[in-house]
Amino acid sequence: MKVFLAEYSVCNDPELAPEGAAMLAAIRGSFEKCGYDVVTPESPDFEGEIRRLAPGCDAGLVIAPDHLLFRYTHLLEGLTHNVGCGSMNAAVCANKQRTADILARNGIAVPPAAGEGRRVVKPITGCGALGVRLTEEEPGAGEFAQAYVEGGALSVSLVGSRVTGNVCEFYSGAPPLLLAVNRQEIAVADDGRFLYLGGETPVHPDREDEIVEVAVRTMNALGCQGYAGIDVVVGDEIYVVDVNPRPTTSLVGIAAVMEEEIADILVAASHGEAPAEVHLSGRVRFDKDGGICRL
């Protein structure tokens, strides 16, 4: 069996490349342990490499900044079996403002619109914490503002079985699989920029069941499939602040403590057959570049 794994930043975005390389290494290592022949792009021509290599593979996965994920996933879906989120749902999640509106309409708490004073300004189609800042300034072109909410920064890593799209014949109705709840290490620079530094996994915070329920409702409302990371801030309410319809850096830590292989889980989930649970042993701290320290 052959699998195509394509991570955009490794060849095309020096700022994100270390983080992307860490995710790719974790996923690639898992597929190789499961007996797959792994194929990856060999040049920065990301679209050309997908067109060249994906047709000869049994399955594929694209990891890319959110604003590019739809384009490349849609291309992949026409060439091989996609084990990640569907392109349509990736397109929805890429627009952070639209995502927040959809979640609010579904009764899921998101930070309210900004009032006076400090607010969080985000790119409408940004990637992770890039371009997100705490400021009193008005948002510029291509940005929007939300109120700053105090609380603990966590993420929930889930894998969704097939729910819709070009592989709807695999629909099972199974709920998303919880991999782990992760603590996020977020810093605010002197100029107000948010900096993602890594995290810790697994963690078991107060209100854990409620946090997971919110993440599952979020994933279902947006129709996400495959691996997804739901970022939340836990304060007076559980606020969803970002949805990543793709592998995230937390996977580097999860893979280090999970007995199951993420490759097996992604492939099984893509056919509507994800396991009911996973088993985690120990706890790790991880940085954004893939460094791991056991706790």
PDB file of C-alpha atoms in Angstrom:
ATOM      1  CA  MET A   1       0.000   0.000   0.000  1.00  0.00           C
ATOM      2  CA  LYS A   2       1.241   3.466  -0.873  1.00  0.00           C
ATOM      3  CA  VAL A   3       0.232   6.763   0.748  1.00  0.00           C
ATOM      4  CA  PHE A   4       0.867  10.329  -0.399  1.00  0.00           C
ATOM      5  CA  LEU A   5       1.610  12.814   2.419  1.00  0.00           C
ATOM      6  CA  ALA A   6       2.016  16.470   1.473  1.00  0.00           C
ATOM      7  CA  GLU A   7       2.869  19.236   3.970  1.00  0.00           C
ATOM      8  CA  TYR A   8       2.913  22.671   2.343  1.00  0.00           C
ATOM      9  CA  SER A   9       5.154  24.685   4.647  1.00  0.00           C
ATOM     10  CA  VAL A  10       8.131  22.306   4.513  1.00  0.00           C
ATOM     11  CA  CYS A  11       8.975  23.491   1.000  1.00  0.00           C
ATOM     12  CA  ASN A  12       7.104  26.780   0.799  1.00  0.00           C
ATOM     13  CA  ASP A  13       6.926  28.665   4.112  1.00  0.00           C
ATOM     14  CA  PRO A  14      10.139  29.023   6.139  1.00  0.00           C
ATOM     15  CA  GLU A  15       8.309  30.555   9.120  1.00  0.00           C
ATOM     16  CA  LEU A  16       6.055  27.518   9.543  1.00  0.00           C
ATOM     17  CA  ALA A  17       8.434  24.888   8.154  1.00  0.00           C
ATOM     18  CA  PRO A  18       9.778  23.515  11.497  1.00  0.00           C
ATOM     19  CA  GLU A  19       6.248  23.041  12.826  1.00  0.00           C
ATOM     20  CA  GLY A  20       5.130  21.454   9.567  1.00  0.00           C
ATOM     21  CA  ALA A  21       8.132  19.153   9.460  1.00  0.00           C
ATOM     22  CA  ALA A  22       7.385  17.925  12.993  1.00  0.00           C
ATOM     23  CA  MET A  23       3.789  17.059  12.075  1.00  0.00           C
ATOM     24  CA  LEU A  24       4.862  15.384   8.857  1.00  0.00           C
ATOM     25  CA  ALA A  25       7.501  13.311  10.653  1.00  0.00           C
ATOM     26  CA  ALA A  26       4.964  12.053  13.199  1.00  0.00           C
ATOM     27  CA  ILE A  27       2.443  11.069  10.542  1.00  0.00           C
ATOM     28  CA  ARG A  28       5.022   9.631   8.170  1.00  0.00           C
ATOM     29  CA  GLY A  29       6.564   7.529  10.937  1.00  0.00           C
ATOM     30  CA  SER A  30       3.166   6.104  11.814  1.00  0.00           C
ATOM     31  CA  PHE A  31       2.331   5.169   8.227  1.00  0.00           C
ATOM     32  CA  GLU A  32       5.726   3.526   7.829  1.00  0.00           C
ATOM     33  CA  LYS A  33       5.209   1.519  11.042  1.00  0.00           C
ATOM     34  CA  CYS A  34       1.910   0.337   9.570  1.00  0.00           C
ATOM     35  CA  GLY A  35       3.680  -0.963   6.466  1.00  0.00           C
ATOM     36  CA  TYR A  36       2.899   1.820   3.985  1.00  0.00           C
ATOM     37  CA  ASP A  37       5.247   3.074   1.314  1.00  0.00           C
ATOM     38  CA  VAL A  38       5.191   6.837   1.927  1.00  0.00           C
ATOM     39  CA  VAL A  39       5.522   9.307  -0.945  1.00  0.00           C
ATOM     40  CA  THR A  40       6.041  13.048  -0.366  1.00  0.00           C
ATOM     41  CA  PRO A  41       6.559  16.083  -2.635  1.00  0.00           C
ATOM     42  CA  GLU A  42      10.097  16.522  -3.914  1.00  0.00           C
ATOM     43  CA  SER A  43       9.880  20.166  -5.026  1.00  0.00           C
ATOM     44  CA  PRO A  44       8.140  23.423  -3.987  1.00  0.00           C
ATOM     45  CA  ASP A  45       5.658  22.993  -6.864  1.00  0.00           C
ATOM     46  CA  PHE A  46       3.010  21.736  -4.458  1.00  0.00           C
ATOM     47  CA  GLU A  47       0.163  21.492  -6.949  1.00  0.00           C
ATOM     48  CA  GLY A  48       2.367  19.870  -9.557  1.00  0.00           C
ATOM     49  CA  GLU A  49       3.631  17.298  -7.056  1.00  0.00           C
ATOM     50  CA  ILE A  50       0.093  16.399  -6.008  1.00  0.00           C
ATOM     51  CA  ARG A  51      -0.859  15.896  -9.653  1.00  0.00           C
ATOM     52  CA  ARG A  52       2.276  13.850 -10.310  1.00  0.00           C
ATOM     53  CA  LEU A  53       2.357  11.591  -7.252  1.00  0.00           C
ATOM     54  CA  ALA A  54      -1.145  11.214  -5.809  1.00  0.00           C
ATOM     55  CA  PRO A  55      -2.659   9.139  -8.674  1.00  0.00           C
ATOM     56  CA  GLY A  56      -0.218   6.306  -7.978  1.00  0.00           C
ATOM     57  CA  CYS A  57      -1.161   6.102  -4.300  1.00  0.00           C
ATOM     58  CA  ASP A  58      -3.928   4.274  -2.445  1.00  0.00           C
ATOM     59  CA  ALA A  59      -4.598   7.180  -0.089  1.00  0.00           C
ATOM     60  CA  GLY A  60      -3.436  10.719   0.557  1.00  0.00           C
ATOM     61  CA  LEU A  61      -3.399  13.560   3.067  1.00  0.00           C
ATOM     62  CA  VAL A  62      -2.660  17.245   2.561  1.00  0.00           C
ATOM     63  CA  ILE A  63      -1.561  19.581   5.362  1.00  0.00           C
ATOM     64  CA  ALA A  64      -1.529  23.246   4.395  1.00  0.00           C
ATOM     65  CA  PRO A  65      -2.366  26.684   5.807  1.00  0.00           C
ATOM     66  CA  ASP A  66      -6.103  27.001   6.191  1.00  0.00           C
ATOM     67  CA  HIS A  67      -6.564  29.436   3.295  1.00  0.00           C
ATOM     68  CA  LEU A  68      -4.869  26.962   0.915  1.00  0.00           C
ATOM     69  CA  LEU A  69      -6.232  23.725   2.328  1.00  0.00           C
ATOM     70  CA  PHE A  70      -9.451  23.710   0.262  1.00  0.00           C
ATOM     71  CA  ARG A  71      -7.618  24.165  -3.032  1.00  0.00           C
ATOM     72  CA  TYR A  72      -5.123  21.362  -2.518  1.00  0.00           C
ATOM     73  CA  THR A  73      -7.542  18.981  -0.801  1.00  0.00           C
ATOM     74  CA  HIS A  74     -10.039  19.409  -3.622  1.00  0.00           C
ATOM     75  CA  LEU A  75      -7.296  18.506  -6.079  1.00  0.00           C
ATOM     76  CA  LEU A  76      -6.272  15.479  -4.014  1.00  0.00           C
ATOM     77  CA  GLU A  77      -9.855  14.205  -3.804  1.00  0.00           C
ATOM     78  CA  GLY A  78      -9.953  13.846  -7.564  1.00  0.00           C
ATOM     79  CA  LEU A  79      -6.749  11.813  -7.662  1.00  0.00           C
ATOM     80  CA  THR A  80      -6.794   9.431  -4.689  1.00  0.00           C
ATOM     81  CA  HIS A  81      -8.655   8.548  -1.482  1.00  0.00           C
ATOM     82  CA  ASN A  82      -8.468  11.471   0.951  1.00  0.00           C
ATOM     83  CA  VAL A  83      -8.011  10.519   4.627  1.00  0.00           C
ATOM     84  CA  GLY A  84      -8.281  14.123   5.823  1.00  0.00           C
ATOM     85  CA  CYS A  85     -11.111  16.612   6.078  1.00  0.00           C
ATOM     86  CA  GLY A  86     -13.253  17.111   2.995  1.00  0.00           C
ATOM     87  CA  SER A  87     -12.461  20.127   0.834  1.00  0.00           C
ATOM     88  CA  MET A  88     -15.865  21.780   1.253  1.00  0.00           C
ATOM     89  CA  ASN A  89     -15.613  21.729   5.040  1.00  0.00           C
ATOM     90  CA  ALA A  90     -12.001  22.909   4.907  1.00  0.00           C
ATOM     91  CA  ALA A  91     -13.188  25.896   2.872  1.00  0.00           C
ATOM     92  CA  VAL A  92     -15.771  26.793   5.503  1.00  0.00           C
ATOM     93  CA  CYS A  93     -13.250  26.568   8.360  1.00  0.00           C
ATOM     94  CA  ALA A  94     -10.717  28.691   6.483  1.00  0.00           C
ATOM     95  CA  ASN A  95     -12.936  31.728   7.005  1.00  0.00           C
ATOM     96  CA  LYS A  96     -12.669  32.361  10.746  1.00  0.00           C
ATOM     97  CA  GLN A  97     -15.432  34.962  10.764  1.00  0.00           C
ATOM     98  CA  ARG A  98     -17.885  32.720   8.919  1.00  0.00           C
ATOM     99  CA  THR A  99     -16.941  29.783  11.155  1.00  0.00           C
ATOM    100  CA  ALA A 100     -17.696  31.823  14.269  1.00  0.00           C
ATOM    101  CA  ASP A 101     -21.070  32.870  12.833  1.00  0.00           C
ATOM    102  CA  ILE A 102     -22.010  29.258  12.044  1.00  0.00           C
ATOM    103  CA  LEU A 103     -21.038  28.075  15.521  1.00  0.00           C
ATOM    104  CA  ALA A 104     -22.975  30.893  17.200  1.00  0.00           C
ATOM    105  CA  ARG A 105     -26.081  30.009  15.173  1.00  0.00           C
ATOM    106  CA  ASN A 106     -25.712  26.452  16.460  1.00  0.00           C
ATOM    107  CA  GLY A 107     -25.638  27.543  20.096  1.00  0.00           C
ATOM    108  CA  ILE A 108     -21.870  27.143  20.537  1.00  0.00           C
ATOM    109  CA  ALA A 109     -20.157  29.949  22.430  1.00  0.00           C
ATOM    110  CA  VAL A 110     -17.611  32.036  20.530  1.00  0.00           C
ATOM    111  CA  PRO A 111     -16.006  35.297  21.683  1.00  0.00           C
ATOM    112  CA  PRO A 112     -18.526  38.108  21.204  1.00  0.00           C
ATOM    113  CA  ALA A 113     -17.972  41.016  18.853  1.00  0.00           C
ATOM    114  CA  ALA A 114     -15.415  43.508  20.142  1.00  0.00           C
ATOM    115  CA  GLY A 115     -16.555  46.467  22.201  1.00  0.00           C
ATOM    116  CA  GLU A 116     -14.456  49.351  23.460  1.00  0.00           C
ATOM    117  CA  GLY A 117     -10.855  48.872  24.557  1.00  0.00           C
ATOM    118  CA  ARG A 118      -8.705  45.794  24.046  1.00  0.00           C
ATOM    119  CA  ARG A 119      -9.852  43.277  21.491  1.00  0.00           C
ATOM    120  CA  VAL A 120      -8.428  40.331  19.572  1.00  0.00           C
ATOM    121  CA  VAL A 121      -7.906  41.152  15.903  1.00  0.00           C
ATOM    122  CA  LYS A 122      -7.599  38.188  13.533  1.00  0.00           C
ATOM    123  CA  PRO A 123      -7.086  37.658   9.812  1.00  0.00           C
ATOM    124  CA  ILE A 124     -10.362  36.397   8.374  1.00  0.00           C
ATOM    125  CA  THR A 125      -8.475  33.634   6.553  1.00  0.00           C
ATOM    126  CA  GLY A 126      -5.416  33.266   8.751  1.00  0.00           C
ATOM    127  CA  CYS A 127      -3.515  30.185   9.884  1.00  0.00           C
ATOM    128  CA  GLY A 128      -3.256  29.413  13.593  1.00  0.00           C
ATOM    129  CA  ALA A 129      -1.921  32.302  15.676  1.00  0.00           C
ATOM    130  CA  LEU A 130      -0.238  34.063  12.736  1.00  0.00           C
ATOM    131  CA  GLY A 131      -1.443  37.650  12.516  1.00  0.00           C
ATOM    132  CA  VAL A 132      -3.598  37.366  15.659  1.00  0.00           C
ATOM    133  CA  ARG A 133      -2.962  40.197  18.105  1.00  0.00           C
ATOM    134  CA  LEU A 134      -4.288  41.838  21.246  1.00  0.00           C
ATOM    135  CA  THR A 135      -4.794  45.523  20.518  1.00  0.00           C
ATOM    136  CA  GLU A 136      -7.043  48.550  20.858  1.00  0.00           C
ATOM    137  CA  GLU A 137      -6.785  49.208  17.127  1.00  0.00           C
ATOM    138  CA  GLU A 138      -9.615  48.676  14.688  1.00  0.00           C
ATOM    139  CA  PRO A 139      -9.240  45.680  12.341  1.00  0.00           C
ATOM    140  CA  GLY A 140      -7.729  46.404   8.967  1.00  0.00           C
ATOM    141  CA  ALA A 141      -8.610  45.057   5.546  1.00  0.00           C
ATOM    142  CA  GLY A 142      -9.132  41.284   5.647  1.00  0.00           C
ATOM    143  CA  GLU A 143      -9.401  41.245   9.445  1.00  0.00           C
ATOM    144  CA  PHE A 144     -12.144  41.112  12.069  1.00  0.00           C
ATOM    145  CA  ALA A 145     -12.253  41.719  15.811  1.00  0.00           C
ATOM    146  CA  GLN A 146     -13.610  39.758  18.756  1.00  0.00           C
ATOM    147  CA  ALA A 147     -13.722  40.551  22.462  1.00  0.00           C
ATOM    148  CA  TYR A 148     -10.768  39.293  24.485  1.00  0.00           C
ATOM    149  CA  VAL A 149     -11.951  36.517  26.806  1.00  0.00           C
ATOM    150  CA  GLU A 150      -9.948  35.456  29.846  1.00  0.00           C
ATOM    151  CA  GLY A 151      -9.393  31.765  30.552  1.00  0.00           C
ATOM    152  CA  GLY A 152      -7.312  28.666  30.016  1.00  0.00           C
ATOM    153  CA  ALA A 153      -6.173  27.886  26.486  1.00  0.00           C
ATOM    154  CA  LEU A 154      -6.862  24.272  25.507  1.00  0.00           C
ATOM    155  CA  SER A 155      -7.316  22.279  22.339  1.00  0.00           C
ATOM    156  CA  VAL A 156      -9.273  19.106  21.687  1.00  0.00           C
ATOM    157  CA  SER A 157      -7.911  16.661  19.111  1.00  0.00           C
ATOM    158  CA  LEU A 158     -10.582  14.604  17.366  1.00  0.00           C
ATOM    159  CA  VAL A 159     -10.843  12.292  14.390  1.00  0.00           C
ATOM    160  CA  GLY A 160     -14.150  12.286  12.550  1.00  0.00           C
ATOM    161  CA  SER A 161     -15.460   9.360  10.561  1.00  0.00           C
ATOM    162  CA  ARG A 162     -16.890  10.058   7.134  1.00  0.00           C
ATOM    163  CA  VAL A 163     -20.048  12.137   7.230  1.00  0.00           C
ATOM    164  CA  THR A 164     -20.483  13.556   3.728  1.00  0.00           C
ATOM    165  CA  GLY A 165     -18.758  14.374   0.455  1.00  0.00           C
ATOM    166  CA  ASN A 166     -17.271  12.309  -2.328  1.00  0.00           C
ATOM    167  CA  VAL A 167     -16.924   9.255  -0.081  1.00  0.00           C
ATOM    168  CA  CYS A 168     -20.367   9.370   1.516  1.00  0.00           C
ATOM    169  CA  GLU A 169     -20.735   5.631   0.841  1.00  0.00           C
ATOM    170  CA  PHE A 170     -18.569   5.203   3.941  1.00  0.00           C
ATOM    171  CA  TYR A 171     -20.983   7.117   6.205  1.00  0.00           C
ATOM    172  CA  SER A 172     -21.407   5.296   9.516  1.00  0.00           C
ATOM    173  CA  GLY A 173     -22.995   7.848  11.835  1.00  0.00           C
ATOM    174  CA  ALA A 174     -20.208   7.227  14.342  1.00  0.00           C
ATOM    175  CA  PRO A 175     -19.379  10.204  16.575  1.00  0.00           C
ATOM    176  CA  PRO A 176     -15.936  11.813  16.382  1.00  0.00           C
ATOM    177  CA  LEU A 177     -13.168   9.929  18.166  1.00  0.00           C
ATOM    178  CA  LEU A 178     -11.473  11.786  21.018  1.00  0.00           C
ATOM    179  CA  LEU A 179      -7.701  11.532  20.908  1.00  0.00           C
ATOM    180  CA  ALA A 180      -6.796  13.947  23.703  1.00  0.00           C
ATOM    181  CA  VAL A 181      -7.386  17.265  25.400  1.00  0.00           C
ATOM    182  CA  ASN A 182      -4.228  19.378  25.213  1.00  0.00           C
ATOM    183  CA  ARG A 183      -3.040  22.418  27.128  1.00  0.00           C
ATOM    184  CA  GLN A 184      -1.765  25.178  24.855  1.00  0.00           C
ATOM    185  CA  GLU A 185       1.149  27.439  25.714  1.00  0.00           C
ATOM    186  CA  ILE A 186       0.292  30.857  24.324  1.00  0.00           C
ATOM    187  CA  ALA A 187       2.350  33.997  24.893  1.00  0.00           C
ATOM    188  CA  VAL A 188       1.579  37.610  24.023  1.00  0.00           C
ATOM    189  CA  ALA A 189       4.525  39.592  22.668  1.00  0.00           C
ATOM    190  CA  ASP A 190       5.177  43.217  23.594  1.00  0.00           C
ATOM    191  CA  ASP A 191       3.497  44.329  20.377  1.00  0.00           C
ATOM    192  CA  GLY A 192       0.371  42.284  21.197  1.00  0.00           C
ATOM    193  CA  ARG A 193       1.021  39.392  18.815  1.00  0.00           C
ATOM    194  CA  PHE A 194      -0.114  35.984  20.018  1.00  0.00           C
ATOM    195  CA  LEU A 195       2.653  33.383  19.900  1.00  0.00           C
ATOM    196  CA  TYR A 196       1.997  29.644  19.940  1.00  0.00           C
ATOM    197  CA  LEU A 197       4.847  27.907  21.755  1.00  0.00           C
ATOM    198  CA  GLY A 198       3.624  24.316  22.092  1.00  0.00           C
ATOM    199  CA  GLY A 199       1.681  22.506  24.762  1.00  0.00           C
ATOM    200  CA  GLU A 200       1.138  19.502  26.978  1.00  0.00           C
ATOM    201  CA  THR A 201      -0.870  16.325  26.431  1.00  0.00           C
ATOM    202  CA  PRO A 202      -2.966  14.642  27.627  1.00  0.00           C
ATOM    203  CA  VAL A 203      -4.482  16.906  30.263  1.00  0.00           C
ATOM    204  CA  HIS A 204      -7.644  16.460  32.304  1.00  0.00           C
ATOM    205  CA  PRO A 205      -8.937  19.918  33.184  1.00  0.00           C
ATOM    206  CA  ASP A 206     -11.988  20.795  35.198  1.00  0.00           C
ATOM    207  CA  ARG A 207     -15.140  20.527  33.046  1.00  0.00           C
ATOM    208  CA  GLU A 208     -13.345  18.086  30.738  1.00  0.00           C
ATOM    209  CA  ASP A 209     -16.534  16.318  29.653  1.00  0.00           C
ATOM    210  CA  GLU A 210     -18.157  19.647  28.823  1.00  0.00           C
ATOM    211  CA  ILE A 211     -15.084  20.794  26.895  1.00  0.00           C
ATOM    212  CA  VAL A 212     -15.089  17.616  24.797  1.00  0.00           C
ATOM    213  CA  GLU A 213     -18.841  17.908  24.193  1.00  0.00           C
ATOM    214  CA  VAL A 214     -18.399  21.464  22.869  1.00  0.00           C
ATOM    215  CA  ALA A 215     -15.573  20.298  20.574  1.00  0.00           C
ATOM    216  CA  VAL A 216     -17.661  17.405  19.224  1.00  0.00           C
ATOM    217  CA  ARG A 217     -20.633  19.713  18.601  1.00  0.00           C
ATOM    218  CA  THR A 218     -18.295  22.106  16.808  1.00  0.00           C
ATOM    219  CA  MET A 219     -16.918  19.384  14.574  1.00  0.00           C
ATOM    220  CA  ASN A 220     -20.396  18.112  13.746  1.00  0.00           C
ATOM    221  CA  ALA A 221     -21.773  21.596  13.040  1.00  0.00           C
ATOM    222  CA  LEU A 222     -18.997  22.227  10.526  1.00  0.00           C
ATOM    223  CA  GLY A 223     -19.029  18.705   9.034  1.00  0.00           C
ATOM    224  CA  CYS A 224     -15.319  18.150   9.657  1.00  0.00           C
ATOM    225  CA  GLN A 225     -13.823  14.751   8.894  1.00  0.00           C
ATOM    226  CA  GLY A 226     -10.456  13.201   9.613  1.00  0.00           C
ATOM    227  CA  TYR A 227      -8.138  14.856  12.133  1.00  0.00           C
ATOM    228  CA  ALA A 228      -9.265  18.209  13.529  1.00  0.00           C
ATOM    229  CA  GLY A 229      -8.060  20.434  16.344  1.00  0.00           C
ATOM    230  CA  ILE A 230     -10.634  22.574  18.156  1.00  0.00           C
ATOM    231  CA  ASP A 231      -9.083  25.468  20.104  1.00  0.00           C
ATOM    232  CA  VAL A 232     -11.036  26.700  23.117  1.00  0.00           C
ATOM    233  CA  VAL A 233     -10.678  29.214  25.937  1.00  0.00           C
ATOM    234  CA  VAL A 234     -12.282  28.056  29.166  1.00  0.00           C
ATOM    235  CA  GLY A 235     -13.547  30.961  31.234  1.00  0.00           C
ATOM    236  CA  ASP A 236     -17.076  31.729  32.381  1.00  0.00           C
ATOM    237  CA  GLU A 237     -18.089  29.774  29.273  1.00  0.00           C
ATOM    238  CA  ILE A 238     -16.253  27.413  26.941  1.00  0.00           C
ATOM    239  CA  TYR A 239     -15.468  29.591  23.937  1.00  0.00           C
ATOM    240  CA  VAL A 240     -14.400  28.089  20.618  1.00  0.00           C
ATOM    241  CA  VAL A 241     -11.701  30.394  19.240  1.00  0.00           C
ATOM    242  CA  ASP A 242     -10.403  28.435  16.236  1.00  0.00           C
ATOM    243  CA  VAL A 243     -11.086  25.280  14.236  1.00  0.00           C
ATOM    244  CA  ASN A 244      -8.269  23.526  12.384  1.00  0.00           C
ATOM    245  CA  PRO A 245      -9.606  20.916   9.905  1.00  0.00           C
ATOM    246  CA  ARG A 246      -6.214  19.202   9.607  1.00  0.00           C
ATOM    247  CA  PRO A 247      -3.456  17.697  11.749  1.00  0.00           C
ATOM    248  CA  THR A 248      -2.092  20.165  14.294  1.00  0.00           C
ATOM    249  CA  THR A 249       1.124  20.325  16.311  1.00  0.00           C
ATOM    250  CA  SER A 250      -0.594  18.569  19.226  1.00  0.00           C
ATOM    251  CA  LEU A 251      -0.417  15.382  17.166  1.00  0.00           C
ATOM    252  CA  VAL A 252       3.357  15.292  17.753  1.00  0.00           C
ATOM    253  CA  GLY A 253       2.726  14.907  21.480  1.00  0.00           C
ATOM    254  CA  ILE A 254      -0.264  12.610  21.121  1.00  0.00           C
ATOM    255  CA  ALA A 255       1.644  10.215  18.858  1.00  0.00           C
ATOM    256  CA  ALA A 256       4.322   9.927  21.552  1.00  0.00           C
ATOM    257  CA  VAL A 257       1.859   8.645  24.179  1.00  0.00           C
ATOM    258  CA  MET A 258      -0.833   6.877  22.121  1.00  0.00           C
ATOM    259  CA  GLU A 259      -0.734   3.097  21.901  1.00  0.00           C
ATOM    260  CA  GLU A 260      -2.632   3.076  18.611  1.00  0.00           C
ATOM    261  CA  GLU A 261      -1.133   4.350  15.343  1.00  0.00           C
ATOM    262  CA  ILE A 262      -2.573   7.574  13.941  1.00  0.00           C
ATOM    263  CA  ALA A 263      -2.144   6.139  10.434  1.00  0.00           C
ATOM    264  CA  ASP A 264      -4.468   3.218  11.202  1.00  0.00           C
ATOM    265  CA  ILE A 265      -6.979   5.599  12.785  1.00  0.00           C
ATOM    266  CA  LEU A 266      -7.030   8.024   9.851  1.00  0.00           C
ATOM    267  CA  VAL A 267      -7.459   5.283   7.280  1.00  0.00           C
ATOM    268  CA  ALA A 268     -10.148   3.507   9.303  1.00  0.00           C
ATOM    269  CA  ALA A 269     -12.029   6.761   9.932  1.00  0.00           C
ATOM    270  CA  SER A 270     -11.944   7.579   6.214  1.00  0.00           C
ATOM    271  CA  HIS A 271     -14.014   4.431   5.721  1.00  0.00           C
ATOM    272  CA  GLY A 272     -16.341   5.234   8.641  1.00  0.00           C
ATOM    273  CA  GLU A 273     -14.628   2.693  10.901  1.00  0.00           C
ATOM    274  CA  ALA A 274     -12.700   4.696  13.518  1.00  0.00           C
ATOM    275  CA  PRO A 275     -12.211   2.899  16.854  1.00  0.00           C
ATOM    276  CA  ALA A 276     -14.395   3.830  19.802  1.00  0.00           C
ATOM    277  CA  GLU A 277     -11.443   5.007  21.902  1.00  0.00           C
ATOM    278  CA  VAL A 278      -7.669   5.269  22.076  1.00  0.00           C
ATOM    279  CA  HIS A 279      -5.266   4.520  24.898  1.00  0.00           C
ATOM    280  CA  LEU A 280      -2.728   7.070  26.126  1.00  0.00           C
ATOM    281  CA  SER A 281       0.211   6.209  28.357  1.00  0.00           C
ATOM    282  CA  GLY A 282       2.049   8.995  30.180  1.00  0.00           C
ATOM    283  CA  ARG A 283       2.140  12.712  29.499  1.00  0.00           C
ATOM    284  CA  VAL A 284       4.440  14.922  27.429  1.00  0.00           C
ATOM    285  CA  ARG A 285       5.265  18.543  26.850  1.00  0.00           C
ATOM    286  CA  PHE A 286       5.946  19.476  23.224  1.00  0.00           C
ATOM    287  CA  ASP A 287       7.197  22.623  21.550  1.00  0.00           C
ATOM    288  CA  LYS A 288       6.025  24.023  18.239  1.00  0.00           C
ATOM    289  CA  ASP A 289       9.043  22.597  16.435  1.00  0.00           C
ATOM    290  CA  GLY A 290       8.433  19.008  17.526  1.00  0.00           C
ATOM    291  CA  GLY A 291      10.624  18.749  20.612  1.00  0.00           C
ATOM    292  CA  ILE A 292       9.165  16.395  23.234  1.00  0.00           C
ATOM    293  CA  CYS A 293       9.804  16.095  26.960  1.00  0.00           C
ATOM    294  CA  ARG A 294       8.172  13.346  29.004  1.00  0.00           C
ATOM    295  CA  LEU A 295       6.591  14.479  32.270  1.00  0.00           C
TER     296      LEU A 295
END
